[in-house]
Tab-separated table of C-alpha atoms and ligand atoms in Angstrom:
chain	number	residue	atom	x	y	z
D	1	UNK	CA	0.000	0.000	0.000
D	2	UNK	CA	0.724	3.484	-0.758
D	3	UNK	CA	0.399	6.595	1.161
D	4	UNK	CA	0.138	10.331	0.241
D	5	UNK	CA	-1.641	13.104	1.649
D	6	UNK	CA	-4.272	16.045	0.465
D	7	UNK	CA	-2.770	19.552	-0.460
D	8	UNK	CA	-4.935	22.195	-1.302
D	9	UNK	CA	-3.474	24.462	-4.261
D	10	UNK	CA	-4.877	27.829	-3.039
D	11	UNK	CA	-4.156	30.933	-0.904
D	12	UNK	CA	-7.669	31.347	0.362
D	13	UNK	CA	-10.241	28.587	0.809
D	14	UNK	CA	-12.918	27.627	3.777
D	15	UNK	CA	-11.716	24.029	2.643
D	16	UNK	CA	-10.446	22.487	6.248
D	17	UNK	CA	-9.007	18.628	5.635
D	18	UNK	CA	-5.943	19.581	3.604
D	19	UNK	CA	-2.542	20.626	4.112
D	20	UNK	CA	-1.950	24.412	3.019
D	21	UNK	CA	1.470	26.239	3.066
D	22	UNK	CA	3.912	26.514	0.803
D	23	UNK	CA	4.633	23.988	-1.953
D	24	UNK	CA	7.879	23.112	-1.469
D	25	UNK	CA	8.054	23.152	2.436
D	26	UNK	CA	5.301	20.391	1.786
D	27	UNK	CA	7.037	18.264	-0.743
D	28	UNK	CA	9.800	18.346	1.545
D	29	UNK	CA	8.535	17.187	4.284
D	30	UNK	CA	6.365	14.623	2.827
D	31	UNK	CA	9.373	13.268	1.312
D	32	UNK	CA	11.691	13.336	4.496
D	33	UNK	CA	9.051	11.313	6.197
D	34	UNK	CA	8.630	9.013	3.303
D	35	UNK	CA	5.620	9.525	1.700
D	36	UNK	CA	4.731	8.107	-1.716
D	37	UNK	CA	2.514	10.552	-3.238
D	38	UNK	CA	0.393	13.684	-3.233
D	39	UNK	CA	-3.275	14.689	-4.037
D	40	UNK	CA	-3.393	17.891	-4.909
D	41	UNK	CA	-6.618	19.744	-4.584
D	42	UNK	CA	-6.742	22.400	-7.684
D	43	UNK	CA	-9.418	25.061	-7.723
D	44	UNK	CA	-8.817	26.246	-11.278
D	45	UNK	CA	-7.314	23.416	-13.474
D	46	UNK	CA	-6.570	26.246	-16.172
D	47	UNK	CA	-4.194	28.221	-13.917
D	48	UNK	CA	-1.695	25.268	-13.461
D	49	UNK	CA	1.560	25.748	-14.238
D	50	UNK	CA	1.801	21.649	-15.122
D	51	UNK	CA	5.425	21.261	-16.025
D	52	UNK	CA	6.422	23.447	-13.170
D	53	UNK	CA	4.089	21.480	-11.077
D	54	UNK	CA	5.267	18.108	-12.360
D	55	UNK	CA	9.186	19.082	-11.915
D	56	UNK	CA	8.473	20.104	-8.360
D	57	UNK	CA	7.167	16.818	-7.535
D	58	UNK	CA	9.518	14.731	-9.308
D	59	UNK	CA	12.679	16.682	-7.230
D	60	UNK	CA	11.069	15.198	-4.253
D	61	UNK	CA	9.902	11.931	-5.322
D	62	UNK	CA	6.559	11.802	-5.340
D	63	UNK	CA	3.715	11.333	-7.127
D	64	UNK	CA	0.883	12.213	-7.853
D	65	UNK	CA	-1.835	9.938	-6.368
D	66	UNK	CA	-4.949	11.639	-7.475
D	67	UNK	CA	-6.393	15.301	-8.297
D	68	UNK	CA	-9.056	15.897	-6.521
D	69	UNK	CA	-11.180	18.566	-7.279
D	70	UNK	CA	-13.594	19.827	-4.523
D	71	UNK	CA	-12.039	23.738	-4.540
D	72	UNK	CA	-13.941	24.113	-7.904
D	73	UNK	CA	-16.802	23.989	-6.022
D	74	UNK	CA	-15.876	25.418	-2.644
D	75	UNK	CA	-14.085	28.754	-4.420
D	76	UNK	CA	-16.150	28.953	-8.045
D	77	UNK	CA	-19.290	27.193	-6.951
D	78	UNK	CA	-19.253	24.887	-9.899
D	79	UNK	CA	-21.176	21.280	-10.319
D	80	UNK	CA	-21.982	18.972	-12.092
D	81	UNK	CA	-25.321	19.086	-10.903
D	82	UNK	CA	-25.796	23.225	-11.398
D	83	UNK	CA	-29.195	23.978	-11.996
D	84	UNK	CA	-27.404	26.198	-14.506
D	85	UNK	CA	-26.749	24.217	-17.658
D	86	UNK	CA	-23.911	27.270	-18.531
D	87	UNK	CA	-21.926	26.477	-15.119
D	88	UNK	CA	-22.492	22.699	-15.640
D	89	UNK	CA	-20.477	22.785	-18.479
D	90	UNK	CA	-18.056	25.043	-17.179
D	91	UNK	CA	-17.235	22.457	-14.455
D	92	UNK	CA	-17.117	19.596	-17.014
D	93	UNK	CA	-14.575	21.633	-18.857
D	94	UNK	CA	-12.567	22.166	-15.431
D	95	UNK	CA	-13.120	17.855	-15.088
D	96	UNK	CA	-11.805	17.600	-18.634
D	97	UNK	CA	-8.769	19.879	-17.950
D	98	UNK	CA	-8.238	17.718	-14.294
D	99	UNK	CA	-8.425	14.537	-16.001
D	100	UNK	CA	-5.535	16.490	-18.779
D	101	UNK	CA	-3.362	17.326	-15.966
D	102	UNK	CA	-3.944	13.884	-14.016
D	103	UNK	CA	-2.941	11.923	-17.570
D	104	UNK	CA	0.783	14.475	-17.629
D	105	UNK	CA	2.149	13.873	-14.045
D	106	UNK	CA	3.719	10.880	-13.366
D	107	UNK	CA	1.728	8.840	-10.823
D	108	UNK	CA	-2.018	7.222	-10.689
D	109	UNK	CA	-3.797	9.264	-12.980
D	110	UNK	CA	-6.888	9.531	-11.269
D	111	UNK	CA	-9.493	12.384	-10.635
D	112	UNK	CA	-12.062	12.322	-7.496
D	113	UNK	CA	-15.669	13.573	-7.706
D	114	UNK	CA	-16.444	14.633	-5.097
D	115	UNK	CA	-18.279	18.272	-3.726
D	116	UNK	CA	-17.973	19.038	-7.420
D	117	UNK	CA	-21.155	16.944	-7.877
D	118	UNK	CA	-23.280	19.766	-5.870
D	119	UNK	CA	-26.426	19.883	-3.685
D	120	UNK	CA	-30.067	18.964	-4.907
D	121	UNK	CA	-31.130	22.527	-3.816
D	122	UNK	CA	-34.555	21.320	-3.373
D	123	UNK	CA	-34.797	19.430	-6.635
D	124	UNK	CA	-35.929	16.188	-6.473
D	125	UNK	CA	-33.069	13.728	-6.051
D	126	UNK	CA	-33.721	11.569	-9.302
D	127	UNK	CA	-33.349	14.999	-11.306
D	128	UNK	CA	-30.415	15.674	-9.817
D	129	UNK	CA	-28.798	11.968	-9.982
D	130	UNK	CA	-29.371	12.107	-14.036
D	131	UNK	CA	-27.309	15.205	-14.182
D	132	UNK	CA	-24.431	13.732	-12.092
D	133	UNK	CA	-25.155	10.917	-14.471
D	134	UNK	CA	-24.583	12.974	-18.003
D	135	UNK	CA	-22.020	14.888	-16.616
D	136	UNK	CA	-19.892	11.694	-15.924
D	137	UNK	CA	-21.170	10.076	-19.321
D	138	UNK	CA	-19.336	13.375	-21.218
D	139	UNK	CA	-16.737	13.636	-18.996
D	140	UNK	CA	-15.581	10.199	-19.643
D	141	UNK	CA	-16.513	10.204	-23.554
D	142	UNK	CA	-14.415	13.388	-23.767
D	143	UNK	CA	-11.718	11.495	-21.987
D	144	UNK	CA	-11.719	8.388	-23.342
D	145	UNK	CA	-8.240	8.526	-24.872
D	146	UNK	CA	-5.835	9.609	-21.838
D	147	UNK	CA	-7.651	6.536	-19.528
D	148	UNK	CA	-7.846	9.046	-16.406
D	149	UNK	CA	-10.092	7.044	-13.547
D	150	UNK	CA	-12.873	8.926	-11.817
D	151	UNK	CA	-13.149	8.174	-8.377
D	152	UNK	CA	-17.019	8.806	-7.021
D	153	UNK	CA	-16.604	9.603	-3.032
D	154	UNK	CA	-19.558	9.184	-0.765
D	155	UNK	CA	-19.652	12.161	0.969
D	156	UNK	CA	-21.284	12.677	4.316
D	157	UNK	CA	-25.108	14.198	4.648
D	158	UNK	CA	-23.720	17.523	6.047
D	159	UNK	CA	-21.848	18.208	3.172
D	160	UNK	CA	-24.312	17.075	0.199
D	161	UNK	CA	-27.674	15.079	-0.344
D	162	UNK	CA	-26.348	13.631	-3.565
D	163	UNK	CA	-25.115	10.272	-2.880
D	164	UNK	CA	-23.945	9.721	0.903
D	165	UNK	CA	-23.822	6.147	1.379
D	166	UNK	CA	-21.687	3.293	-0.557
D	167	UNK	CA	-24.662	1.747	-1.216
D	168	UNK	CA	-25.828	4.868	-3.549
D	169	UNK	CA	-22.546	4.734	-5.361
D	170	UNK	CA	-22.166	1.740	-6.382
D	171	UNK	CA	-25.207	1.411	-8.939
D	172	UNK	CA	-23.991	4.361	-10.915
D	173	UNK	CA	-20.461	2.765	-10.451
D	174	UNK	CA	-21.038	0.135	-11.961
D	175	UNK	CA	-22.377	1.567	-15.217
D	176	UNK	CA	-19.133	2.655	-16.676
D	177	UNK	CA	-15.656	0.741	-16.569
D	178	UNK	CA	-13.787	4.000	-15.515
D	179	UNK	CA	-15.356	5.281	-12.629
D	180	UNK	CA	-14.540	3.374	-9.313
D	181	UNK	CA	-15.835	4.383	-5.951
D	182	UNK	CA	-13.732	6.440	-3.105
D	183	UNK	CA	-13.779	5.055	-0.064
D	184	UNK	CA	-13.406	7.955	2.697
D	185	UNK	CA	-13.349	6.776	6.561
D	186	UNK	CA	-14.478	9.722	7.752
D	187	UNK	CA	-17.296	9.973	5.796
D	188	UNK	CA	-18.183	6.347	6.200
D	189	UNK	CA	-18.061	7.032	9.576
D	190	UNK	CA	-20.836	9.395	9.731
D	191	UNK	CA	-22.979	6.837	6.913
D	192	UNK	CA	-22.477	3.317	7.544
D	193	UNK	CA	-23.184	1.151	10.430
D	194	UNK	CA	-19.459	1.177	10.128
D	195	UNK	CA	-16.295	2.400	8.277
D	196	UNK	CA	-15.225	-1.249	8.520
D	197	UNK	CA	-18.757	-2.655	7.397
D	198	UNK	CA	-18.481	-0.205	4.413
D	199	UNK	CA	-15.193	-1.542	2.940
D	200	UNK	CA	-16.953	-5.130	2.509
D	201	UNK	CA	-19.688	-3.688	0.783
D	202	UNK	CA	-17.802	-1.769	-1.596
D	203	UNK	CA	-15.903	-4.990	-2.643
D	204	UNK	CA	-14.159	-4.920	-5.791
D	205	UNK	CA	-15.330	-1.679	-6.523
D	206	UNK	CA	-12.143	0.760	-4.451
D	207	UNK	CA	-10.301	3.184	-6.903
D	208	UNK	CA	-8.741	5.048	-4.087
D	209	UNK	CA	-9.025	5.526	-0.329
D	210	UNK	CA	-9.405	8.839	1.806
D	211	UNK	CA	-8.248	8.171	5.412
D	212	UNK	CA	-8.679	10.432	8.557
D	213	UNK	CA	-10.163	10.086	12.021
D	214	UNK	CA	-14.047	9.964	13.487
D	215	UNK	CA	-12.899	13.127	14.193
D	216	UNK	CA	-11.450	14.783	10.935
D	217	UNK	CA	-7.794	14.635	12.316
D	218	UNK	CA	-4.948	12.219	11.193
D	219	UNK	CA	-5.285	8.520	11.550
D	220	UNK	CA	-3.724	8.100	15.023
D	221	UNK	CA	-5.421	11.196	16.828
D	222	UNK	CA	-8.933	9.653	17.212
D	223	UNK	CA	-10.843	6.657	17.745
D	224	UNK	CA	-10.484	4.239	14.694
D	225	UNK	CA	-8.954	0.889	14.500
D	226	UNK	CA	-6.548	1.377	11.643
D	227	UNK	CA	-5.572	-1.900	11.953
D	228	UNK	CA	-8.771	-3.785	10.932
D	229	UNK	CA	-9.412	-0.550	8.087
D	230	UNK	CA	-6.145	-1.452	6.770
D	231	UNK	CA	-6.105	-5.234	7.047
D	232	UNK	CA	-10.049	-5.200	5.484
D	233	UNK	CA	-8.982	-3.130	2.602
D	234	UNK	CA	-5.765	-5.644	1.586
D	235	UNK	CA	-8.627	-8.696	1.900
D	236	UNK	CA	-11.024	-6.581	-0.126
D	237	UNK	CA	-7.672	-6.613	-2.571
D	238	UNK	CA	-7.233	-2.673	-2.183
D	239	UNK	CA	-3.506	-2.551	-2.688
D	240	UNK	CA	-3.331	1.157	-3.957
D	241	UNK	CA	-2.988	4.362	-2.165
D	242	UNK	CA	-4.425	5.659	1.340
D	243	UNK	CA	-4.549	9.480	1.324
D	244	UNK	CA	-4.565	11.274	4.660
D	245	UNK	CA	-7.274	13.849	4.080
D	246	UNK	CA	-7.034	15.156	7.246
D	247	UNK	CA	-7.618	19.132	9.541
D	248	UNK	CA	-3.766	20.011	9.683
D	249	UNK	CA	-3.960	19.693	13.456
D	250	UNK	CA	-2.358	21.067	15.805
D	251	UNK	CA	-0.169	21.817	13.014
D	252	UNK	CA	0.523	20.523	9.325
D	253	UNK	CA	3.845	18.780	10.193
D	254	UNK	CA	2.131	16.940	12.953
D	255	UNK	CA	-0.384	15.785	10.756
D	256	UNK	CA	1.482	14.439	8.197
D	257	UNK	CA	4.319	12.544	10.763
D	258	UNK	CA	1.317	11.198	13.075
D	259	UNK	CA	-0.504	10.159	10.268
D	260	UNK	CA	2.201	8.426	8.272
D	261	UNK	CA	3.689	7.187	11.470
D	262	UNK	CA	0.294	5.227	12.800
D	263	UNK	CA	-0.516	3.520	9.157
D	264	UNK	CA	3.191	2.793	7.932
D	265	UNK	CA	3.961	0.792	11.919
D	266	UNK	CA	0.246	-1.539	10.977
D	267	UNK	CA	1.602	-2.358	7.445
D	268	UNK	CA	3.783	-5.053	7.983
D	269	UNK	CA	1.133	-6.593	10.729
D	270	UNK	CA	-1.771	-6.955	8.513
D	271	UNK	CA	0.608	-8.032	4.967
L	1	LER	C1	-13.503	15.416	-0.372
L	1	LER	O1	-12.648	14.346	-0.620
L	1	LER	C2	-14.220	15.224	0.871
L	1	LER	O2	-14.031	14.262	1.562
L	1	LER	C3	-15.182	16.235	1.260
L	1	LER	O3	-15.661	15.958	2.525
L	1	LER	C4	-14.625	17.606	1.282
L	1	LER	O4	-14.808	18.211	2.505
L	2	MN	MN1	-12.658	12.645	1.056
């Protein structure tokens, strides 16, 4: 297994579980305690300075393990789900650019969909769910020849109505062969019965995994078993990367070494 870690590519941003301070502090650090990879969080796709980007992570070896995507929403307020057919195609151009990017820099060339889908607003849910749907359908047609995943994250009731639960994933999952389901703890946390009931239902179907406490902080400052996550997701056959998307509490650094620190020591036990 693989680990990396969510930085957000912004100044300003109410966006909490992400590291945010200077690039190449960051890189540094992740790579002195012996990270993998990064996720980088990018609120405008067409502002990226790629090969600059690319460079910066190669000096530090890492890669990229996934772009996700969230800021468009947070910062621009774009979805795929916009009652405004202008701004949904506005943020399936910024999915199309992601997915661009994602395809350049070396690593897993994978995008996450996650608060980018939206809110219902007070439309009925159905309505809402056949947007998400022909958004994806494009985004994927228009995409078709770089192979970039799409990783479809449950996301907890407080932060959207559209698809909380693994069990609402996984029907539109399975419709096309390049969208896989993120599995977040924290979220599940909130959803399922449990986060460790959730991984055996979403068998098979784990592109990518989102790890951080009950609490929003890094694995190790909270109250789940990492253990039985981590051993569960190798039986499931999840071999990929774990991304700490975690509040950079009490301080980034600390995040990053408790959080590495707590799921790197379990590896070898549950192998
Ligand atoms: C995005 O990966 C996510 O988990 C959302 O909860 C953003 O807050
Ligand atoms: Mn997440």
């Amino acid at each position: 297994m693989k680990i990396a870690a969510v930085y957000a590519l912004v100044e300003e941003t109410t966006f909490k579980a992400a590291v945010r301070a200077p690039l190449l502090e960051v890189l540094d650090l992740m790579h002195r305690l012996g990270f993998d990879g990064i996720e980088i969080n990018i609120p405008d796709p067409f502002k990226v300075d790629v090969t600059k980007l690319s460079k910066n992570l190669k000096n530090y070896g890492l890669e990229l393990s996934a772009i996700s995507t969230g800021l468009s929403y947070v910062n621009y307020g774009l979805s795929l789900t916009h009652p405004s057919k202008e701004v949904r195609g506005k943020s399936i151009e910024f999915f199309i650019k992601y997915s661009e990017i994602a395809s350049t820099i070396e690593g897993s060339n994978k995008v996450v969909i996650g608060l980018a889908r939206g809110k219902s607003e007070g439309r009925p849910l159905n309505d809402v769910i056949q947007l998400l749907k022909e958004g994806i359908r494009v985004i994927l047609e228009k995409t078709e020849n770089n192979g970039t995943i799409f990783l479809l994250e449950p996301i907890n009731r407080y932060e959207t109505d559209i698809i909380n639960t693994i069990d609402e994933a996984l029907p539109l999952i399975k419709e096309y062969k390049r969208l896989k389901l993120l599995y977040d703890t924290y979220h599940m946390t909130i959803e399922d019965t449990s986060p460790y009931d959730a991984i055996l239902k979403a068998d098979g179907h784990i592109g990518y995994v989102h790890v951080a406490e009950n609490n929003r902080l890094a694995p190790g400052m909270g109250m789940l078993d990492w253990e039985r996550i981590l051993y569960r997701l190798l039986r499931v056959g999840y071999n990929d990367y774990v991304s700490i998307e975690a509040i950079p509490k009490p301080s980034y650094e600390e995040m990053l070494r408790t959080g590495i620190w707590t799921l790197r020591s379990l590896l070898p036990k549950v192998i």
